[in-house]
């Protein structure tokens, strides 16, 4: 492999390639299996490109317009590159194998806040996941972008479950899904619990509510045919139409499209919390030791005020990852409290750490939630914990470790649309806290 090809792959991964150059790179992938193998070696180091780009960002509210434009260009280009290369790596071996079907029918890429489970065979392709025939994807939180073939793509929002009977069919079991088709001969067949067949669309959204036994179809562009399960005749839909079917009965037209559907993965901005600087914190009481890599103390409380309320808007997701070490003096676990709190207009909304009371464990206290007692984990001592908050629903979930997120340990709710303006680190009398890393990320522009 030529040295120039190594530079080419790295330029693509770094987002430093023109649109014309990117198009040429895709064309070469279709003809050069060695280039795909070269990408594979790089992908092992860049398997989570989305997260890596975000880690390099500063507070978006403090960057200039040119930096914002560059960031907006580089991230989707990198994600598109990963999907394009992964698709090529997935489909070309089948072509070279005489057309034999490997059983893989789709590839999926996930947002950094996504939590998912796959029932059935799957395999990792660099930064993406290949799904096999009859596998079922359960997206518990976040978003996923899915490609079935070059002309068919989906964006789903958790919680959503869908099954892949074949490369030409999808069964949506619950949740929200946007389907886009760019080819001329659209043969993809979509089904839901209430619709036996949805075909011939160009861009349409589907919402499946299994509890209400009511499914909706929203035509965003193009024409569509829908067939409810209890009907024998299809209904023709055009751009702007919205219908639903209850219990598989005939479609009922809705007055307007009342739902919105995500058309891309969420982009996350990292806020500048680390390295720690003493000037960024206001002491309520006590005098902790603050260095660039560590905040440590006993019987103290310090507050960091965000430049603007977080998440960045009322439909965004906030991720906060707290990493703690054993205090050199004092105890993290005590009858008092030690940990991190998020405040909204002077009111403490969420606490994460060791709560008041005996017991050696971490706890999550969602204020005004039921039950009101903090929910304790089985984790003891130094640990890394991540909070995920979805402001559109008010849902709070706690995940052990950093990114990518593991399944939630506990979950709760606060009023939807809540945004936080301050973060507190501290410990009560008789308790101590040592923080070695604090990462705050928000989706939104």
Short mmCIF file of C-alpha atoms in Angstrom, two decimals:
data_model
loop_
_atom_site.label_atom_id
_atom_site.label_comp_id
_atom_site.label_asym_id
_atom_site.label_seq_id
_atom_site.Cartn_x
_atom_site.Cartn_y
_atom_site.Cartn_z
CA UNK A 1 0.00 0.00 0.00
CA UNK A 2 1.35 3.41 -0.98
CA UNK A 3 2.32 5.98 1.64
CA UNK A 4 -0.12 8.39 -0.07
CA UNK A 5 -2.99 6.04 0.75
CA UNK A 6 -2.12 6.16 4.44
CA UNK A 7 -2.20 9.95 4.29
CA UNK A 8 -5.49 9.81 2.38
CA UNK A 9 -7.22 7.63 4.99
CA UNK A 10 -5.94 9.81 7.82
CA UNK A 11 -7.17 12.97 6.05
CA UNK A 12 -10.62 11.42 5.72
CA UNK A 13 -10.69 10.39 9.39
CA UNK A 14 -9.55 13.89 10.41
CA UNK A 15 -12.24 15.54 8.26
CA UNK A 16 -9.57 17.39 6.26
CA UNK A 17 -10.76 16.40 2.79
CA UNK A 18 -12.91 18.26 0.28
CA UNK A 19 -16.27 16.99 -0.86
CA UNK A 20 -14.77 16.15 -4.26
CA UNK A 21 -11.93 14.25 -2.61
CA UNK A 22 -14.38 12.35 -0.43
CA UNK A 23 -16.42 11.33 -3.49
CA UNK A 24 -13.25 10.04 -5.14
CA UNK A 25 -12.32 8.15 -2.00
CA UNK A 26 -15.70 6.38 -2.01
CA UNK A 27 -15.25 5.42 -5.65
CA UNK A 28 -11.84 3.87 -4.89
CA UNK A 29 -13.36 1.82 -2.07
CA UNK A 30 -15.62 0.10 -4.58
CA UNK A 31 -12.61 -1.02 -6.59
CA UNK A 32 -9.75 -1.50 -4.13
CA UNK A 33 -10.13 -4.13 -1.37
CA UNK A 34 -6.63 -3.28 -0.06
CA UNK A 35 -7.79 0.23 0.73
CA UNK A 36 -10.64 -1.23 2.78
CA UNK A 37 -8.15 -3.35 4.72
CA UNK A 38 -6.00 -0.28 5.34
CA UNK A 39 -9.00 1.54 6.71
CA UNK A 40 -9.66 -1.41 9.02
CA UNK A 41 -6.30 -0.96 10.70
CA UNK A 42 -7.02 2.72 11.26
CA UNK A 43 -10.58 2.02 12.38
CA UNK A 44 -9.32 -0.09 15.28
CA UNK A 45 -7.80 3.11 16.67
CA UNK A 46 -10.66 5.37 15.62
CA UNK A 47 -13.60 3.05 16.25
CA UNK A 48 -15.49 5.74 18.17
CA UNK A 49 -14.87 8.69 15.85
CA UNK A 50 -17.89 10.61 17.02
CA UNK A 51 -16.73 10.59 20.63
CA UNK A 52 -13.12 11.35 19.72
CA UNK A 53 -14.07 14.51 17.82
CA UNK A 54 -16.24 15.70 20.69
CA UNK A 55 -13.46 15.20 23.24
CA UNK A 56 -11.40 17.73 21.33
CA UNK A 57 -14.04 20.43 21.51
CA UNK A 58 -14.19 23.34 23.88
CA UNK A 59 -17.26 25.15 25.12
CA UNK A 60 -19.26 25.84 21.93
CA UNK A 61 -20.49 29.09 23.36
CA UNK A 62 -16.91 30.37 23.51
CA UNK A 63 -15.82 29.49 19.96
CA UNK A 64 -15.97 31.82 17.00
CA UNK A 65 -18.28 31.38 14.02
CA UNK A 66 -15.58 29.90 11.76
CA UNK A 67 -14.73 27.21 14.31
CA UNK A 68 -18.42 26.38 14.67
CA UNK A 69 -18.81 26.00 10.91
CA UNK A 70 -15.72 23.78 10.69
CA UNK A 71 -16.96 21.58 13.52
CA UNK A 72 -20.39 21.28 11.92
CA UNK A 73 -18.70 20.17 8.63
CA UNK A 74 -16.12 17.77 10.05
CA UNK A 75 -18.31 15.69 12.33
CA UNK A 76 -21.03 14.70 9.82
CA UNK A 77 -18.34 14.09 7.18
CA UNK A 78 -16.50 11.75 9.52
CA UNK A 79 -19.69 9.91 10.42
CA UNK A 80 -20.65 9.64 6.74
CA UNK A 81 -17.19 8.30 5.99
CA UNK A 82 -17.46 5.62 8.65
CA UNK A 83 -20.83 4.50 7.32
CA UNK A 84 -19.66 4.55 3.69
CA UNK A 85 -16.48 2.59 4.37
CA UNK A 86 -18.23 0.15 6.67
CA UNK A 87 -20.88 -0.43 4.02
CA UNK A 88 -18.18 -1.06 1.42
CA UNK A 89 -16.34 -3.42 3.77
CA UNK A 90 -19.63 -5.22 4.37
CA UNK A 91 -20.84 -5.60 0.78
CA UNK A 92 -17.64 -6.05 -1.25
CA UNK A 93 -16.61 -9.40 0.29
CA UNK A 94 -20.01 -10.74 -0.75
CA UNK A 95 -19.40 -9.60 -4.34
CA UNK A 96 -15.91 -11.13 -4.42
CA UNK A 97 -17.39 -14.33 -2.99
CA UNK A 98 -19.53 -14.90 -6.06
CA UNK A 99 -22.59 -13.18 -4.63
CA UNK A 100 -22.95 -15.48 -1.62
CA UNK A 101 -25.00 -13.86 1.13
CA UNK A 102 -23.15 -13.65 4.43
CA UNK A 103 -26.44 -13.19 6.29
CA UNK A 104 -25.71 -9.55 7.16
CA UNK A 105 -28.57 -7.29 6.12
CA UNK A 106 -27.83 -3.91 7.75
CA UNK A 107 -25.13 -1.85 9.42
CA UNK A 108 -25.75 0.50 12.35
CA UNK A 109 -23.85 3.44 13.83
CA UNK A 110 -24.79 4.82 17.25
CA UNK A 111 -24.71 8.23 18.93
CA UNK A 112 -22.32 8.48 21.89
CA UNK A 113 -25.23 8.53 24.37
CA UNK A 114 -26.86 5.43 22.90
CA UNK A 115 -27.67 2.32 24.92
CA UNK A 116 -28.69 -0.76 22.95
CA UNK A 117 -29.10 -4.52 22.89
CA UNK A 118 -29.12 -6.86 19.90
CA UNK A 119 -31.00 -10.15 19.90
CA UNK A 120 -29.45 -12.42 17.29
CA UNK A 121 -26.15 -12.46 15.36
CA UNK A 122 -24.13 -9.27 14.90
CA UNK A 123 -20.50 -8.27 14.41
CA UNK A 124 -18.32 -5.20 14.73
CA UNK A 125 -17.10 -3.47 11.54
CA UNK A 126 -14.74 -0.73 12.71
CA UNK A 127 -16.99 1.92 14.26
CA UNK A 128 -20.23 0.25 13.16
CA UNK A 129 -22.20 -2.93 13.84
CA UNK A 130 -23.45 -5.38 11.20
CA UNK A 131 -26.87 -6.96 11.83
CA UNK A 132 -27.88 -10.34 10.45
CA UNK A 133 -31.15 -11.72 9.12
CA UNK A 134 -33.87 -11.92 11.79
CA UNK A 135 -31.77 -10.03 14.34
CA UNK A 136 -33.62 -7.50 16.50
CA UNK A 137 -32.15 -4.18 17.58
CA UNK A 138 -33.43 -2.69 20.83
CA UNK A 139 -32.30 0.94 21.10
CA UNK A 140 -32.95 1.82 24.74
CA UNK A 141 -31.69 5.41 24.57
CA UNK A 142 -29.97 7.76 22.12
CA UNK A 143 -30.07 7.44 18.34
CA UNK A 144 -28.89 5.02 15.67
CA UNK A 145 -28.28 5.47 11.94
CA UNK A 146 -28.88 2.31 9.90
CA UNK A 147 -28.07 1.46 6.27
CA UNK A 148 -29.65 -1.52 4.50
CA UNK A 149 -28.22 -0.75 1.07
CA UNK A 150 -26.75 2.37 -0.56
CA UNK A 151 -30.23 3.80 -1.24
CA UNK A 152 -32.03 2.87 2.02
CA UNK A 153 -31.26 4.43 5.40
CA UNK A 154 -32.98 4.89 8.73
CA UNK A 155 -32.57 7.07 11.80
CA UNK A 156 -34.20 5.77 14.96
CA UNK A 157 -34.65 7.33 18.40
CA UNK A 158 -34.72 5.32 21.61
CA UNK A 159 -36.65 3.61 22.95
CA UNK A 160 -37.19 1.80 19.65
CA UNK A 161 -37.15 -1.87 18.64
CA UNK A 162 -37.00 -3.20 15.09
CA UNK A 163 -36.35 -6.53 13.40
CA UNK A 164 -34.65 -7.24 10.06
CA UNK A 165 -36.40 -10.19 8.32
CA UNK A 166 -34.34 -9.57 5.16
CA UNK A 167 -32.34 -6.93 3.30
CA UNK A 168 -35.59 -5.71 1.70
CA UNK A 169 -37.82 -5.62 4.78
CA UNK A 170 -38.00 -4.05 8.24
CA UNK A 171 -40.43 -4.75 11.05
CA UNK A 172 -40.75 -1.85 13.50
CA UNK A 173 -41.97 -3.19 16.84
CA UNK A 174 -42.10 0.11 18.75
CA UNK A 175 -40.73 3.64 18.76
CA UNK A 176 -39.85 6.37 16.22
CA UNK A 177 -38.14 5.83 12.90
CA UNK A 178 -37.33 8.04 9.90
CA UNK A 179 -36.85 6.13 6.62
CA UNK A 180 -35.15 7.70 3.61
CA UNK A 181 -34.86 6.11 0.15
CA UNK A 182 -32.86 7.69 -2.64
CA UNK A 183 -33.01 4.97 -5.31
CA UNK A 184 -35.45 4.90 -8.19
CA UNK A 185 -36.67 1.35 -7.60
CA UNK A 186 -37.74 1.32 -3.97
CA UNK A 187 -38.47 -2.27 -2.98
CA UNK A 188 -38.09 -1.87 0.78
CA UNK A 189 -41.17 -3.14 2.65
CA UNK A 190 -41.83 -1.81 6.15
CA UNK A 191 -44.30 -3.36 8.57
CA UNK A 192 -45.54 -2.49 12.06
CA UNK A 193 -47.97 -4.13 14.50
CA UNK A 194 -50.87 -2.26 12.85
CA UNK A 195 -49.65 -1.93 9.23
CA UNK A 196 -48.95 -5.09 7.24
CA UNK A 197 -47.16 -3.21 4.47
CA UNK A 198 -45.74 0.27 3.88
CA UNK A 199 -44.02 0.66 0.50
CA UNK A 200 -42.77 3.01 -2.22
CA UNK A 201 -41.85 5.91 0.00
CA UNK A 202 -39.10 8.47 -0.46
CA UNK A 203 -38.93 9.95 3.05
CA UNK A 204 -41.40 9.11 5.78
CA UNK A 205 -41.62 8.80 9.55
CA UNK A 206 -43.25 6.05 11.57
CA UNK A 207 -44.35 6.11 15.20
CA UNK A 208 -45.36 2.82 16.83
CA UNK A 209 -47.13 2.77 20.20
CA UNK A 210 -47.72 -0.88 21.19
CA UNK A 211 -49.51 0.05 24.41
CA UNK A 212 -52.18 2.07 22.59
CA UNK A 213 -52.13 -0.31 19.61
CA UNK A 214 -51.91 2.77 17.41
CA UNK A 215 -49.30 3.32 14.67
CA UNK A 216 -48.75 6.54 12.71
CA UNK A 217 -47.24 7.19 9.28
CA UNK A 218 -46.08 10.69 8.25
CA UNK A 219 -45.11 11.30 4.61
CA UNK A 220 -42.35 13.90 4.49
CA UNK A 221 -41.52 13.53 0.79
CA UNK A 222 -42.68 11.38 -2.12
CA UNK A 223 -45.63 8.99 -2.39
CA UNK A 224 -46.50 6.06 -0.16
CA UNK A 225 -48.79 3.05 -0.02
CA UNK A 226 -50.03 1.69 3.31
CA UNK A 227 -52.01 -1.45 4.08
CA UNK A 228 -53.49 -1.93 7.59
CA UNK A 229 -53.47 -5.52 8.83
CA UNK A 230 -57.26 -5.82 8.97
CA UNK A 231 -57.81 -4.24 5.54
CA UNK A 232 -57.56 -5.64 1.99
CA UNK A 233 -57.05 -2.38 0.11
CA UNK A 234 -54.06 -0.07 0.21
CA UNK A 235 -54.29 3.66 0.87
CA UNK A 236 -52.31 6.07 -1.32
CA UNK A 237 -50.52 8.87 0.50
CA UNK A 238 -48.62 11.92 -0.76
CA UNK A 239 -46.22 14.46 0.72
CA UNK A 240 -47.69 16.10 3.81
CA UNK A 241 -50.16 13.31 4.60
CA UNK A 242 -50.32 11.75 8.05
CA UNK A 243 -52.45 8.73 8.98
CA UNK A 244 -52.82 6.25 11.79
CA UNK A 245 -54.32 2.82 12.28
CA UNK A 246 -55.75 1.52 15.55
CA UNK A 247 -56.04 -2.24 16.05
CA UNK A 248 -55.13 -2.77 12.40
CA UNK A 249 -58.34 -1.14 11.16
CA UNK A 250 -58.67 1.21 8.18
CA UNK A 251 -56.36 4.22 8.13
CA UNK A 252 -57.61 7.47 9.61
CA UNK A 253 -56.15 10.69 8.29
CA UNK A 254 -54.69 13.12 10.81
CA UNK A 255 -55.29 16.84 10.39
CA UNK A 256 -51.56 17.59 10.30
CA UNK A 257 -48.14 16.12 10.98
CA UNK A 258 -47.75 16.55 14.72
CA UNK A 259 -44.53 14.58 15.23
CA UNK A 260 -40.95 15.41 14.38
CA UNK A 261 -38.35 12.80 13.43
CA UNK A 262 -34.58 13.00 13.87
CA UNK A 263 -32.68 12.85 10.57
CA UNK A 264 -29.14 12.38 11.93
CA UNK A 265 -27.20 11.25 14.96
CA UNK A 266 -26.97 13.73 17.82
CA UNK A 267 -23.81 15.85 17.85
CA UNK A 268 -22.31 16.46 21.26
CA UNK A 269 -20.21 19.40 22.40
CA UNK A 270 -17.74 18.99 25.27
CA UNK A 271 -17.73 21.75 27.86
CA UNK A 272 -14.42 22.95 29.28
CA UNK A 273 -14.39 21.66 32.86
CA UNK A 274 -10.98 19.97 32.83
CA UNK A 275 -8.18 20.69 33.33
CA UNK A 276 -9.45 22.05 36.63
CA UNK A 277 -8.73 25.70 37.38
CA UNK A 278 -9.35 27.22 40.79
CA UNK A 279 -10.68 30.40 39.19
CA UNK A 280 -13.55 28.41 37.59
CA UNK A 281 -14.95 27.42 40.99
CA UNK A 282 -16.71 29.42 43.72
CA UNK A 283 -16.26 28.14 47.26
CA UNK A 284 -19.38 27.96 49.44
CA UNK A 285 -17.35 26.68 52.37
CA UNK A 286 -14.15 24.79 53.03
CA UNK A 287 -10.85 24.92 51.16
CA UNK A 288 -10.27 21.89 48.89
CA UNK A 289 -7.01 21.38 47.03
CA UNK A 290 -7.52 22.09 43.30
CA UNK A 291 -4.92 21.14 40.69
CA UNK A 292 -5.30 20.64 36.94
CA UNK A 293 -5.95 16.91 37.41
CA UNK A 294 -7.50 16.66 40.86
CA UNK A 295 -10.01 18.21 43.26
CA UNK A 296 -9.67 16.84 46.78
CA UNK A 297 -10.91 17.85 50.19
CA UNK A 298 -13.10 17.23 53.22
CA UNK A 299 -16.04 19.27 54.53
CA UNK A 300 -16.22 21.58 51.50
CA UNK A 301 -18.53 22.71 48.70
CA UNK A 302 -17.44 24.41 45.48
CA UNK A 303 -19.67 25.51 42.62
CA UNK A 304 -19.01 25.76 38.87
CA UNK A 305 -21.40 28.05 36.99
CA UNK A 306 -22.09 27.11 33.38
CA UNK A 307 -21.72 29.91 30.83
CA UNK A 308 -25.24 29.08 29.60
CA UNK A 309 -27.85 26.67 31.00
CA UNK A 310 -27.40 23.02 30.01
CA UNK A 311 -28.44 21.08 28.02
CA UNK A 312 -28.03 23.63 25.24
CA UNK A 313 -31.77 23.62 24.48
CA UNK A 314 -34.97 22.07 25.81
CA UNK A 315 -34.76 19.07 23.48
CA UNK A 316 -31.11 18.19 24.06
CA UNK A 317 -29.29 15.44 25.96
CA UNK A 318 -26.76 16.08 28.73
CA UNK A 319 -24.00 13.62 29.67
CA UNK A 320 -21.97 14.10 32.85
CA UNK A 321 -19.16 11.64 33.63
CA UNK A 322 -17.70 11.79 37.15
CA UNK A 323 -14.52 9.88 38.05
CA UNK A 324 -13.57 9.58 41.71
CA UNK A 325 -10.55 8.14 43.52
CA UNK A 326 -10.06 7.13 47.14
CA UNK A 327 -9.36 10.23 49.27
CA UNK A 328 -5.85 10.44 50.68
CA UNK A 329 -7.35 11.75 53.91
CA UNK A 330 -10.86 11.09 55.21
CA UNK A 331 -13.57 8.78 53.87
CA UNK A 332 -15.82 8.93 50.83
CA UNK A 333 -18.35 6.59 52.45
CA UNK A 334 -19.61 7.98 55.75
CA UNK A 335 -22.82 8.89 57.58
CA UNK A 336 -22.62 12.24 55.77
CA UNK A 337 -22.62 12.92 52.03
CA UNK A 338 -19.99 13.34 49.32
CA UNK A 339 -20.46 13.77 45.60
CA UNK A 340 -21.78 15.95 42.77
CA UNK A 341 -25.03 17.90 42.43
CA UNK A 342 -26.73 19.66 39.51
CA UNK A 343 -28.72 22.84 40.26
CA UNK A 344 -31.42 24.71 38.38
CA UNK A 345 -32.04 28.32 39.44
CA UNK A 346 -30.74 27.67 42.93
CA UNK A 347 -32.58 24.36 43.46
CA UNK A 348 -30.69 21.08 43.72
CA UNK A 349 -32.24 18.67 41.21
CA UNK A 350 -29.87 15.67 41.12
CA UNK A 351 -27.23 14.28 43.48
CA UNK A 352 -24.71 11.56 42.60
CA UNK A 353 -22.27 10.12 45.13
CA UNK A 354 -22.47 8.77 48.66
CA UNK A 355 -25.73 10.12 50.17
CA UNK A 356 -26.59 10.78 53.80
CA UNK A 357 -26.89 7.71 56.02
CA UNK A 358 -24.91 4.57 56.79
CA UNK A 359 -23.92 2.06 54.11
CA UNK A 360 -20.93 1.67 51.82
CA UNK A 361 -22.31 2.40 48.36
CA UNK A 362 -22.92 5.04 45.73
CA UNK A 363 -26.38 6.51 45.36
CA UNK A 364 -28.50 8.54 42.96
CA UNK A 365 -30.90 11.07 44.48
CA UNK A 366 -33.38 12.56 42.02
CA UNK A 367 -35.08 15.32 43.98
CA UNK A 368 -38.88 15.17 44.31
CA UNK A 369 -38.87 11.71 42.71
CA UNK A 370 -40.75 8.72 44.06
CA UNK A 371 -39.60 6.93 46.15
CA UNK A 372 -37.91 9.91 47.78
CA UNK A 373 -35.09 7.95 49.40
CA UNK A 374 -31.87 7.88 47.30
CA UNK A 375 -31.53 4.78 45.18
CA UNK A 376 -28.29 3.03 46.06
CA UNK A 377 -26.02 1.05 43.78
CA UNK A 378 -23.80 -1.92 44.58
CA UNK A 379 -20.66 0.06 43.73
CA UNK A 380 -18.21 0.79 46.54
CA UNK A 381 -15.26 3.17 46.65
CA UNK A 382 -13.49 4.78 43.70
CA UNK A 383 -15.50 4.57 40.49
CA UNK A 384 -16.57 6.27 37.27
CA UNK A 385 -20.26 7.08 36.82
CA UNK A 386 -22.15 8.74 33.96
CA UNK A 387 -25.48 10.56 34.17
CA UNK A 388 -27.63 10.84 31.04
CA UNK A 389 -30.43 13.43 31.05
CA UNK A 390 -32.91 13.88 28.20
CA UNK A 391 -34.54 17.30 28.58
CA UNK A 392 -37.30 16.48 26.05
CA UNK A 393 -38.70 13.82 28.40
CA UNK A 394 -37.10 14.69 31.76
CA UNK A 395 -35.60 11.18 31.98
CA UNK A 396 -32.50 10.69 34.13
CA UNK A 397 -30.44 7.50 33.98
CA UNK A 398 -27.28 6.39 35.78
CA UNK A 399 -24.64 4.27 34.05
CA UNK A 400 -21.56 2.73 35.58
CA UNK A 401 -18.37 3.68 33.72
CA UNK A 402 -17.86 6.18 30.91
CA UNK A 403 -18.67 6.06 27.20
CA UNK A 404 -20.03 4.11 25.42
CA UNK A 405 -22.82 3.79 27.97
CA UNK A 406 -23.60 0.52 29.67
CA UNK A 407 -27.24 -0.37 30.46
CA UNK A 408 -28.72 1.94 33.07
CA UNK A 409 -28.37 1.00 36.74
CA UNK A 410 -31.18 3.31 37.85
CA UNK A 411 -33.48 5.84 36.25
CA UNK A 412 -35.80 8.62 37.32
CA UNK A 413 -37.52 11.77 36.09
CA UNK A 414 -37.53 15.48 36.69
CA UNK A 415 -39.78 18.07 34.96
CA UNK A 416 -39.11 17.96 31.21
CA UNK A 417 -37.35 21.00 29.83
CA UNK A 418 -35.33 21.50 33.03
CA UNK A 419 -31.92 23.02 32.38
CA UNK A 420 -29.02 23.28 34.80
CA UNK A 421 -26.97 26.38 35.49
CA UNK A 422 -24.62 25.17 38.26
CA UNK A 423 -22.68 22.07 39.26
CA UNK A 424 -21.49 21.47 42.82
CA UNK A 425 -18.75 19.20 44.15
CA UNK A 426 -18.50 18.70 47.87
CA UNK A 427 -18.57 16.65 51.06
CA UNK A 428 -20.24 17.19 54.42
CA UNK A 429 -18.50 17.27 57.79
CA UNK A 430 -16.87 13.89 58.37
CA UNK A 431 -16.75 13.01 54.66
CA UNK A 432 -14.20 13.50 51.88
CA UNK A 433 -14.26 13.61 48.09
CA UNK A 434 -11.54 13.21 45.46
CA UNK A 435 -12.45 13.93 41.82
CA UNK A 436 -9.91 13.03 39.13
CA UNK A 437 -12.04 13.70 36.04
CA UNK A 438 -15.28 15.53 35.23
CA UNK A 439 -16.63 15.55 31.67
CA UNK A 440 -19.75 17.44 30.62
CA UNK A 441 -21.25 17.01 27.12
CA UNK A 442 -24.42 18.45 25.62
CA UNK A 443 -26.12 17.73 22.33
CA UNK A 444 -27.58 20.58 20.32
CA UNK A 445 -26.10 23.38 18.25
#
